[in-house]
mmCIF file of C-alpha atoms in Angstrom:
data_model
loop_
_atom_site.group_PDB
_atom_site.id
_atom_site.type_symbol
_atom_site.label_atom_id
_atom_site.label_comp_id
_atom_site.label_asym_id
_atom_site.label_seq_id
_atom_site.Cartn_x
_atom_site.Cartn_y
_atom_site.Cartn_z
ATOM 1 C CA UNK A 1 118.779 79.686 98.116
ATOM 2 C CA UNK A 2 120.972 81.833 96.057
ATOM 3 C CA UNK A 3 123.938 83.852 97.187
ATOM 4 C CA UNK A 4 124.676 87.455 96.095
ATOM 5 C CA UNK A 5 127.604 89.951 96.274
ATOM 6 C CA UNK A 6 126.704 93.600 96.424
ATOM 7 C CA UNK A 7 129.180 96.519 96.199
ATOM 8 C CA UNK A 8 127.949 99.190 98.457
ATOM 9 C CA UNK A 9 130.780 101.659 98.470
ATOM 10 C CA UNK A 10 128.456 104.559 97.670
ATOM 11 C CA UNK A 11 125.261 103.394 99.302
ATOM 12 C CA UNK A 12 126.116 101.327 102.387
ATOM 13 C CA UNK A 13 125.151 104.251 104.678
ATOM 14 C CA UNK A 14 121.611 104.156 103.381
ATOM 15 C CA UNK A 15 120.960 100.577 102.265
ATOM 16 C CA UNK A 16 122.237 98.650 105.325
ATOM 17 C CA UNK A 17 120.359 100.577 108.018
ATOM 18 C CA UNK A 18 117.425 101.127 105.576
ATOM 19 C CA UNK A 19 116.980 97.427 104.903
ATOM 20 C CA UNK A 20 116.954 97.520 101.100
ATOM 21 C CA UNK A 21 118.901 97.427 97.856
ATOM 22 C CA UNK A 22 118.104 99.899 95.005
ATOM 23 C CA UNK A 23 119.451 100.280 91.507
ATOM 24 C CA UNK A 24 118.369 102.089 88.363
ATOM 25 C CA UNK A 25 116.783 99.990 85.624
ATOM 26 C CA UNK A 26 118.666 101.302 82.684
ATOM 27 C CA UNK A 27 121.680 103.533 81.873
ATOM 28 C CA UNK A 28 121.237 107.038 80.792
ATOM 29 C CA UNK A 29 121.606 105.972 77.138
ATOM 30 C CA UNK A 30 118.764 103.482 77.503
ATOM 31 C CA UNK A 31 121.056 100.410 77.675
ATOM 32 C CA UNK A 32 120.460 97.608 80.184
ATOM 33 C CA UNK A 33 122.938 96.664 82.822
ATOM 34 C CA UNK A 34 123.252 92.953 83.886
ATOM 35 C CA UNK A 35 124.177 93.918 87.401
ATOM 36 C CA UNK A 36 120.959 95.943 87.771
ATOM 37 C CA UNK A 37 118.892 93.293 85.983
ATOM 38 C CA UNK A 38 120.169 90.834 88.642
ATOM 39 C CA UNK A 39 117.890 92.588 91.166
ATOM 40 C CA UNK A 40 114.888 90.909 89.483
ATOM 41 C CA UNK A 41 116.412 87.449 90.076
ATOM 42 C CA UNK A 42 116.622 87.807 93.824
ATOM 43 C CA UNK A 43 114.215 85.693 95.800
ATOM 44 C CA UNK A 44 112.946 85.713 99.476
ATOM 45 C CA UNK A 45 115.438 83.916 101.573
ATOM 46 C CA UNK A 46 118.472 84.561 99.396
ATOM 47 C CA UNK A 47 121.744 85.493 101.211
ATOM 48 C CA UNK A 48 123.577 88.768 100.430
ATOM 49 C CA UNK A 49 127.154 89.604 101.278
ATOM 50 C CA UNK A 50 127.852 93.339 101.495
ATOM 51 C CA UNK A 51 131.219 94.458 100.244
ATOM 52 C CA UNK A 52 132.579 97.967 100.584
ATOM 53 C CA UNK A 53 135.970 99.576 101.264
ATOM 54 C CA UNK A 54 137.768 96.277 100.591
ATOM 55 C CA UNK A 55 135.850 94.113 103.112
ATOM 56 C CA UNK A 56 132.786 91.931 103.547
ATOM 57 C CA UNK A 57 131.215 93.973 106.300
ATOM 58 C CA UNK A 58 127.678 92.775 106.635
ATOM 59 C CA UNK A 59 125.362 89.860 105.665
ATOM 60 C CA UNK A 60 121.718 90.204 104.542
ATOM 61 C CA UNK A 61 118.608 88.139 103.737
ATOM 62 C CA UNK A 62 116.123 89.007 101.040
ATOM 63 C CA UNK A 63 112.684 89.574 102.560
ATOM 64 C CA UNK A 64 110.775 90.729 99.552
ATOM 65 C CA UNK A 65 111.516 90.343 95.812
ATOM 66 C CA UNK A 66 112.191 93.230 93.406
ATOM 67 C CA UNK A 67 109.602 95.819 92.704
ATOM 68 C CA UNK A 68 109.575 99.106 90.802
ATOM 69 C CA UNK A 69 110.232 101.931 93.174
ATOM 70 C CA UNK A 70 111.219 105.567 93.362
ATOM 71 C CA UNK A 71 114.817 106.350 94.296
ATOM 72 C CA UNK A 72 115.404 106.418 98.095
ATOM 73 C CA UNK A 73 117.155 109.363 99.703
ATOM 74 C CA UNK A 74 120.760 108.674 98.706
ATOM 75 C CA UNK A 75 121.830 112.289 98.985
ATOM 76 C CA UNK A 76 124.708 113.172 96.678
ATOM 77 C CA UNK A 77 125.457 109.591 96.020
ATOM 78 C CA UNK A 78 122.430 109.199 93.816
ATOM 79 C CA UNK A 79 122.473 112.566 92.064
ATOM 80 C CA UNK A 80 123.091 111.104 88.566
ATOM 81 C CA UNK A 81 120.719 108.142 88.858
ATOM 82 C CA UNK A 82 117.282 108.029 87.403
ATOM 83 C CA UNK A 83 114.352 108.563 89.742
ATOM 84 C CA UNK A 84 112.890 105.128 89.169
ATOM 85 C CA UNK A 85 114.492 101.715 89.595
ATOM 86 C CA UNK A 86 114.467 98.282 91.238
ATOM 87 C CA UNK A 87 113.898 98.063 94.982
ATOM 88 C CA UNK A 88 114.537 94.788 96.898
ATOM 89 C CA UNK A 89 113.912 94.631 100.599
ATOM 90 C CA UNK A 90 117.052 93.044 102.311
ATOM 91 C CA UNK A 91 117.527 93.044 106.143
ATOM 92 C CA UNK A 92 121.205 93.284 107.014
ATOM 93 C CA UNK A 93 123.286 92.690 110.123
ATOM 94 C CA UNK A 94 126.889 93.979 110.347
ATOM 95 C CA UNK A 95 129.560 91.361 110.890
ATOM 96 C CA UNK A 96 131.639 91.194 114.028
ATOM 97 C CA UNK A 97 134.339 89.510 112.034
ATOM 98 C CA UNK A 98 134.566 91.398 108.643
ATOM 99 C CA UNK A 99 137.109 89.906 106.150
ATOM 100 C CA UNK A 100 139.207 91.251 103.383
ATOM 101 C CA UNK A 101 138.731 88.947 100.400
ATOM 102 C CA UNK A 102 142.057 90.076 98.876
ATOM 103 C CA UNK A 103 143.824 88.386 101.785
ATOM 104 C CA UNK A 104 142.188 85.184 100.894
ATOM 105 C CA UNK A 105 142.521 85.448 97.124
ATOM 106 C CA UNK A 106 144.407 82.201 96.816
ATOM 107 C CA UNK A 107 141.411 80.154 97.931
ATOM 108 C CA UNK A 108 138.673 82.382 96.556
ATOM 109 C CA UNK A 109 139.861 83.044 92.967
ATOM 110 C CA UNK A 110 139.697 79.410 91.907
ATOM 111 C CA UNK A 111 135.997 79.328 93.033
ATOM 112 C CA UNK A 112 134.914 82.386 91.094
ATOM 113 C CA UNK A 113 132.552 82.188 88.141
ATOM 114 C CA UNK A 114 133.823 82.565 84.624
ATOM 115 C CA UNK A 115 131.506 85.518 84.022
ATOM 116 C CA UNK A 116 130.676 88.428 86.300
ATOM 117 C CA UNK A 117 133.353 87.441 88.922
ATOM 118 C CA UNK A 118 133.175 89.750 92.050
ATOM 119 C CA UNK A 119 137.025 89.955 92.339
ATOM 120 C CA UNK A 120 139.764 90.974 89.966
ATOM 121 C CA UNK A 121 142.842 88.614 89.482
ATOM 122 C CA UNK A 122 144.719 90.675 92.071
ATOM 123 C CA UNK A 123 141.981 90.130 94.588
ATOM 124 C CA UNK A 124 140.539 93.704 94.463
ATOM 125 C CA UNK A 125 136.794 94.091 94.211
ATOM 126 C CA UNK A 126 135.166 94.986 90.806
ATOM 127 C CA UNK A 127 133.047 98.088 90.436
ATOM 128 C CA UNK A 128 129.741 96.599 89.428
ATOM 129 C CA UNK A 129 126.707 96.547 91.788
ATOM 130 C CA UNK A 130 125.155 93.047 92.218
ATOM 131 C CA UNK A 131 126.295 89.673 91.036
ATOM 132 C CA UNK A 132 125.302 86.080 91.923
ATOM 133 C CA UNK A 133 127.844 83.836 93.640
ATOM 134 C CA UNK A 134 128.451 80.122 92.987
ATOM 135 C CA UNK A 135 127.626 78.144 95.984
ATOM 136 C CA UNK A 136 131.227 76.887 96.568
ATOM 137 C CA UNK A 137 132.474 80.574 96.531
ATOM 138 C CA UNK A 138 129.782 81.544 99.080
ATOM 139 C CA UNK A 139 130.425 78.646 101.292
ATOM 140 C CA UNK A 140 134.189 79.525 101.332
ATOM 141 C CA UNK A 141 133.238 83.063 102.451
ATOM 142 C CA UNK A 142 131.111 81.644 105.220
ATOM 143 C CA UNK A 143 134.049 79.537 106.405
ATOM 144 C CA UNK A 144 136.475 82.510 106.367
ATOM 145 C CA UNK A 145 134.001 84.764 108.271
ATOM 146 C CA UNK A 146 133.059 82.014 110.737
ATOM 147 C CA UNK A 147 129.767 80.676 112.105
ATOM 148 C CA UNK A 148 128.306 84.137 112.688
ATOM 149 C CA UNK A 149 126.990 84.037 109.096
ATOM 150 C CA UNK A 150 124.679 81.171 110.002
ATOM 151 C CA UNK A 151 123.673 82.737 113.276
ATOM 152 C CA UNK A 152 122.800 86.104 111.607
ATOM 153 C CA UNK A 153 121.080 84.653 108.697
ATOM 154 C CA UNK A 154 118.955 82.678 111.104
ATOM 155 C CA UNK A 155 118.253 85.842 113.124
ATOM 156 C CA UNK A 156 117.343 87.811 110.011
ATOM 157 C CA UNK A 157 115.100 85.084 108.642
ATOM 158 C CA UNK A 158 113.136 85.290 111.925
ATOM 159 C CA UNK A 159 112.868 89.032 111.648
ATOM 160 C CA UNK A 160 111.043 89.280 108.310
ATOM 161 C CA UNK A 161 108.568 92.144 108.629
ATOM 162 C CA UNK A 162 104.953 90.945 109.212
ATOM 163 C CA UNK A 163 103.400 94.409 109.594
ATOM 164 C CA UNK A 164 103.011 95.182 105.839
ATOM 165 C CA UNK A 165 99.331 94.436 105.734
ATOM 166 C CA UNK A 166 97.969 97.317 107.922
ATOM 167 C CA UNK A 167 94.363 98.032 107.539
ATOM 168 C CA UNK A 168 93.661 101.225 105.575
ATOM 169 C CA UNK A 169 90.704 103.268 104.395
ATOM 170 C CA UNK A 170 89.781 101.511 101.171
ATOM 171 C CA UNK A 171 88.037 104.684 99.789
ATOM 172 C CA UNK A 172 91.165 106.798 100.357
ATOM 173 C CA UNK A 173 93.336 104.181 98.629
ATOM 174 C CA UNK A 174 90.962 103.889 95.711
ATOM 175 C CA UNK A 175 90.927 107.615 95.218
ATOM 176 C CA UNK A 176 94.699 107.704 95.239
ATOM 177 C CA UNK A 177 94.885 104.875 92.635
ATOM 178 C CA UNK A 178 92.331 106.824 90.489
ATOM 179 C CA UNK A 179 94.613 109.852 90.237
ATOM 180 C CA UNK A 180 95.783 110.728 86.718
ATOM 181 C CA UNK A 181 98.421 113.211 87.572
ATOM 182 C CA UNK A 182 100.974 110.667 88.780
ATOM 183 C CA UNK A 183 102.384 107.415 87.383
ATOM 184 C CA UNK A 184 101.828 103.822 88.613
ATOM 185 C CA UNK A 185 105.225 103.756 90.478
ATOM 186 C CA UNK A 186 104.366 106.835 92.471
ATOM 187 C CA UNK A 187 100.880 105.522 93.177
ATOM 188 C CA UNK A 188 102.290 102.254 94.489
ATOM 189 C CA UNK A 189 104.801 103.938 96.795
ATOM 190 C CA UNK A 190 102.189 106.412 98.089
ATOM 191 C CA UNK A 191 99.812 103.579 98.930
ATOM 192 C CA UNK A 192 102.602 101.764 100.814
ATOM 193 C CA UNK A 193 103.606 104.899 102.525
ATOM 194 C CA UNK A 194 100.093 105.154 104.006
ATOM 195 C CA UNK A 195 100.781 101.721 105.555
ATOM 196 C CA UNK A 196 104.114 102.793 106.806
ATOM 197 C CA UNK A 197 105.927 100.506 104.381
ATOM 198 C CA UNK A 198 108.017 100.621 101.149
ATOM 199 C CA UNK A 199 110.422 103.401 100.325
ATOM 200 C CA UNK A 200 108.960 105.558 103.076
ATOM 201 C CA UNK A 201 109.895 103.088 105.751
ATOM 202 C CA UNK A 202 113.379 102.738 104.326
ATOM 203 C CA UNK A 203 113.776 106.530 104.328
ATOM 204 C CA UNK A 204 112.619 106.756 107.940
ATOM 205 C CA UNK A 205 115.124 104.111 108.894
ATOM 206 C CA UNK A 206 117.886 106.438 107.652
ATOM 207 C CA UNK A 207 117.098 108.671 110.594
ATOM 208 C CA UNK A 208 115.509 106.368 113.191
ATOM 209 C CA UNK A 209 117.000 103.242 114.617
ATOM 210 C CA UNK A 210 114.095 102.066 116.732
ATOM 211 C CA UNK A 211 111.063 103.140 118.797
ATOM 212 C CA UNK A 212 112.219 106.041 120.895
ATOM 213 C CA UNK A 213 109.797 105.217 123.738
ATOM 214 C CA UNK A 214 110.075 101.413 124.020
ATOM 215 C CA UNK A 215 113.594 100.992 122.763
ATOM 216 C CA UNK A 216 112.531 98.141 120.463
ATOM 217 C CA UNK A 217 114.833 97.970 117.376
ATOM 218 C CA UNK A 218 113.564 94.722 115.746
ATOM 219 C CA UNK A 219 112.076 96.115 112.576
ATOM 220 C CA UNK A 220 109.244 93.492 112.426
ATOM 221 C CA UNK A 221 107.656 95.002 115.536
ATOM 222 C CA UNK A 222 107.861 98.622 114.306
ATOM 223 C CA UNK A 223 105.626 100.788 112.113
ATOM 224 C CA UNK A 224 106.940 103.760 110.136
ATOM 225 C CA UNK A 225 104.517 106.393 111.355
ATOM 226 C CA UNK A 226 103.959 109.758 109.646
ATOM 227 C CA UNK A 227 104.485 112.747 111.879
ATOM 228 C CA UNK A 228 102.465 115.106 109.670
ATOM 229 C CA UNK A 229 99.414 113.077 108.922
ATOM 230 C CA UNK A 230 99.454 111.245 105.621
ATOM 231 C CA UNK A 231 96.224 112.788 104.494
ATOM 232 C CA UNK A 232 97.625 116.322 105.040
ATOM 233 C CA UNK A 233 101.035 115.743 103.541
ATOM 234 C CA UNK A 234 102.029 116.558 99.996
ATOM 235 C CA UNK A 235 103.183 113.663 97.748
ATOM 236 C CA UNK A 236 106.757 114.556 98.541
ATOM 237 C CA UNK A 237 106.135 114.770 102.274
ATOM 238 C CA UNK A 238 104.412 111.378 102.205
ATOM 239 C CA UNK A 239 107.679 109.748 101.270
ATOM 240 C CA UNK A 240 109.998 112.026 103.178
ATOM 241 C CA UNK A 241 111.948 110.086 105.798
ATOM 242 C CA UNK A 242 112.115 113.036 108.115
ATOM 243 C CA UNK A 243 108.291 112.968 108.272
ATOM 244 C CA UNK A 244 108.302 109.736 110.121
ATOM 245 C CA UNK A 245 109.249 107.885 113.283
ATOM 246 C CA UNK A 246 109.636 104.161 113.911
ATOM 247 C CA UNK A 247 107.158 103.320 116.652
ATOM 248 C CA UNK A 248 105.829 100.229 118.381
ATOM 249 C CA UNK A 249 102.146 99.619 117.432
ATOM 250 C CA UNK A 250 100.710 100.820 120.772
ATOM 251 C CA UNK A 251 102.971 103.931 120.650
ATOM 252 C CA UNK A 252 101.921 104.512 117.022
ATOM 253 C CA UNK A 253 98.262 104.462 118.159
ATOM 254 C CA UNK A 254 98.913 107.108 120.772
ATOM 255 C CA UNK A 255 101.020 109.322 118.479
ATOM 256 C CA UNK A 256 98.611 109.164 115.407
ATOM 257 C CA UNK A 257 95.611 110.054 117.577
ATOM 258 C CA UNK A 258 97.407 113.037 119.163
ATOM 259 C CA UNK A 259 97.517 111.521 122.611
ATOM 260 C CA UNK A 260 101.318 112.048 122.757
ATOM 261 C CA UNK A 261 103.836 114.217 120.889
ATOM 262 C CA UNK A 262 107.492 115.400 121.150
ATOM 263 C CA UNK A 263 109.059 118.764 121.814
ATOM 264 C CA UNK A 264 111.967 119.872 119.700
ATOM 265 C CA UNK A 265 114.429 118.835 122.412
ATOM 266 C CA UNK A 266 112.881 115.390 122.646
ATOM 267 C CA UNK A 267 110.635 115.682 125.693
ATOM 268 C CA UNK A 268 107.554 113.542 125.668
ATOM 269 C CA UNK A 269 104.326 115.658 125.630
ATOM 270 C CA UNK A 270 101.233 113.939 126.907
ATOM 271 C CA UNK A 271 97.786 115.258 125.965
ATOM 272 C CA UNK A 272 95.389 116.055 128.822
ATOM 273 C CA UNK A 273 92.857 113.897 126.979
ATOM 274 C CA UNK A 274 94.835 110.794 127.580
ATOM 275 C CA UNK A 275 93.879 108.576 130.441
ATOM 276 C CA UNK A 276 97.049 108.321 132.592
ATOM 277 C CA UNK A 277 96.202 104.802 133.423
ATOM 278 C CA UNK A 278 97.008 103.866 129.781
ATOM 279 C CA UNK A 279 100.587 105.079 130.308
ATOM 280 C CA UNK A 280 100.917 103.038 133.493
ATOM 281 C CA UNK A 281 99.451 99.952 131.857
ATOM 282 C CA UNK A 282 101.834 100.246 128.905
ATOM 283 C CA UNK A 283 104.750 101.165 131.165
ATOM 284 C CA UNK A 284 105.387 104.556 129.491
ATOM 285 C CA UNK A 285 107.020 107.156 131.750
ATOM 286 C CA UNK A 286 105.210 110.455 131.563
ATOM 287 C CA UNK A 287 108.487 112.325 132.196
ATOM 288 C CA UNK A 288 110.730 111.133 129.386
ATOM 289 C CA UNK A 289 113.256 112.558 126.980
ATOM 290 C CA UNK A 290 113.701 110.487 123.765
ATOM 291 C CA UNK A 291 116.724 112.265 122.333
ATOM 292 C CA UNK A 292 117.430 114.877 119.657
ATOM 293 C CA UNK A 293 115.701 115.222 116.363
ATOM 294 C CA UNK A 294 117.040 116.597 113.044
ATOM 295 C CA UNK A 295 116.032 120.113 112.089
ATOM 296 C CA UNK A 296 113.738 118.896 109.360
ATOM 297 C CA UNK A 297 112.019 116.461 111.682
ATOM 298 C CA UNK A 298 111.409 119.363 114.091
ATOM 299 C CA UNK A 299 109.314 121.125 111.458
ATOM 300 C CA UNK A 300 107.105 118.084 111.109
ATOM 301 C CA UNK A 301 106.884 117.653 114.872
ATOM 302 C CA UNK A 302 105.824 121.350 115.232
ATOM 303 C CA UNK A 303 102.946 120.621 112.728
ATOM 304 C CA UNK A 304 101.931 117.504 114.796
ATOM 305 C CA UNK A 305 101.842 119.462 118.010
ATOM 306 C CA UNK A 306 99.852 122.390 116.486
ATOM 307 C CA UNK A 307 97.377 119.998 115.014
ATOM 308 C CA UNK A 308 96.656 118.253 118.177
ATOM 309 C CA UNK A 309 97.061 121.261 120.494
ATOM 310 C CA UNK A 310 100.027 119.848 122.348
ATOM 311 C CA UNK A 311 101.967 123.146 122.532
ATOM 312 C CA UNK A 312 99.619 124.577 125.138
#
């Protein structure tokens, strides 16, 4: 197991709830950056300490190693970054007891590495993105934070996503791979988006916290389901986080087949084609409001309702 320190001042609002780390591969002038190259050294099971605004505020566990991926939806924070970079899946949990490393500089500074140390001599954090921590330094952080690090690392290790291998139409996938108008990175992300995984799932998680019907928030039990069907979406829409919902598998089945939908104000719509006994067996209330949607989500929900005649 390795330990990592990631500075997320600009990206914590996306990376922590989205369950990932992302960095460019090279600078604008073509030069490499050691702190971005470090992404390729991360391994499944490594522990990540999230630092922003002067505190260690979350702990994470790497669930998949680095892969080439398109830039997630960082908004203005990522305007000047290249569109392709390194993507590492990391599940995070916020700390109940965040700490300010500067307040513990006397014990932390002597344990820092000679090169690429995360803290300045005055205890302030450095500006780089990702660096590996020596084990003594990491263990001291754990002691300062308390036993919740061990507890949350154990929880995260148990929550590694096992829904990545969803069955897909091989012919459709092969047709996508055979396209010549897009590059290999885009192809890979579009294939994964069809399975409700990859950058698409991370982008959906920026808007959705869990299944709106079951209330399940454990990500390993949820699928990122396209609102506007994948086959009818543009390449941009296929990866758009607003074109998705996090749904439990049985709810995903109903939604994808047009048996249920949602109004703009969040009311559940049930198709007359659906056997109501299914709702009873799955303990889904027919009269249910699941909460508000963003304006861009509403456009996709409208398309879904019209496609399956749920507006009537």
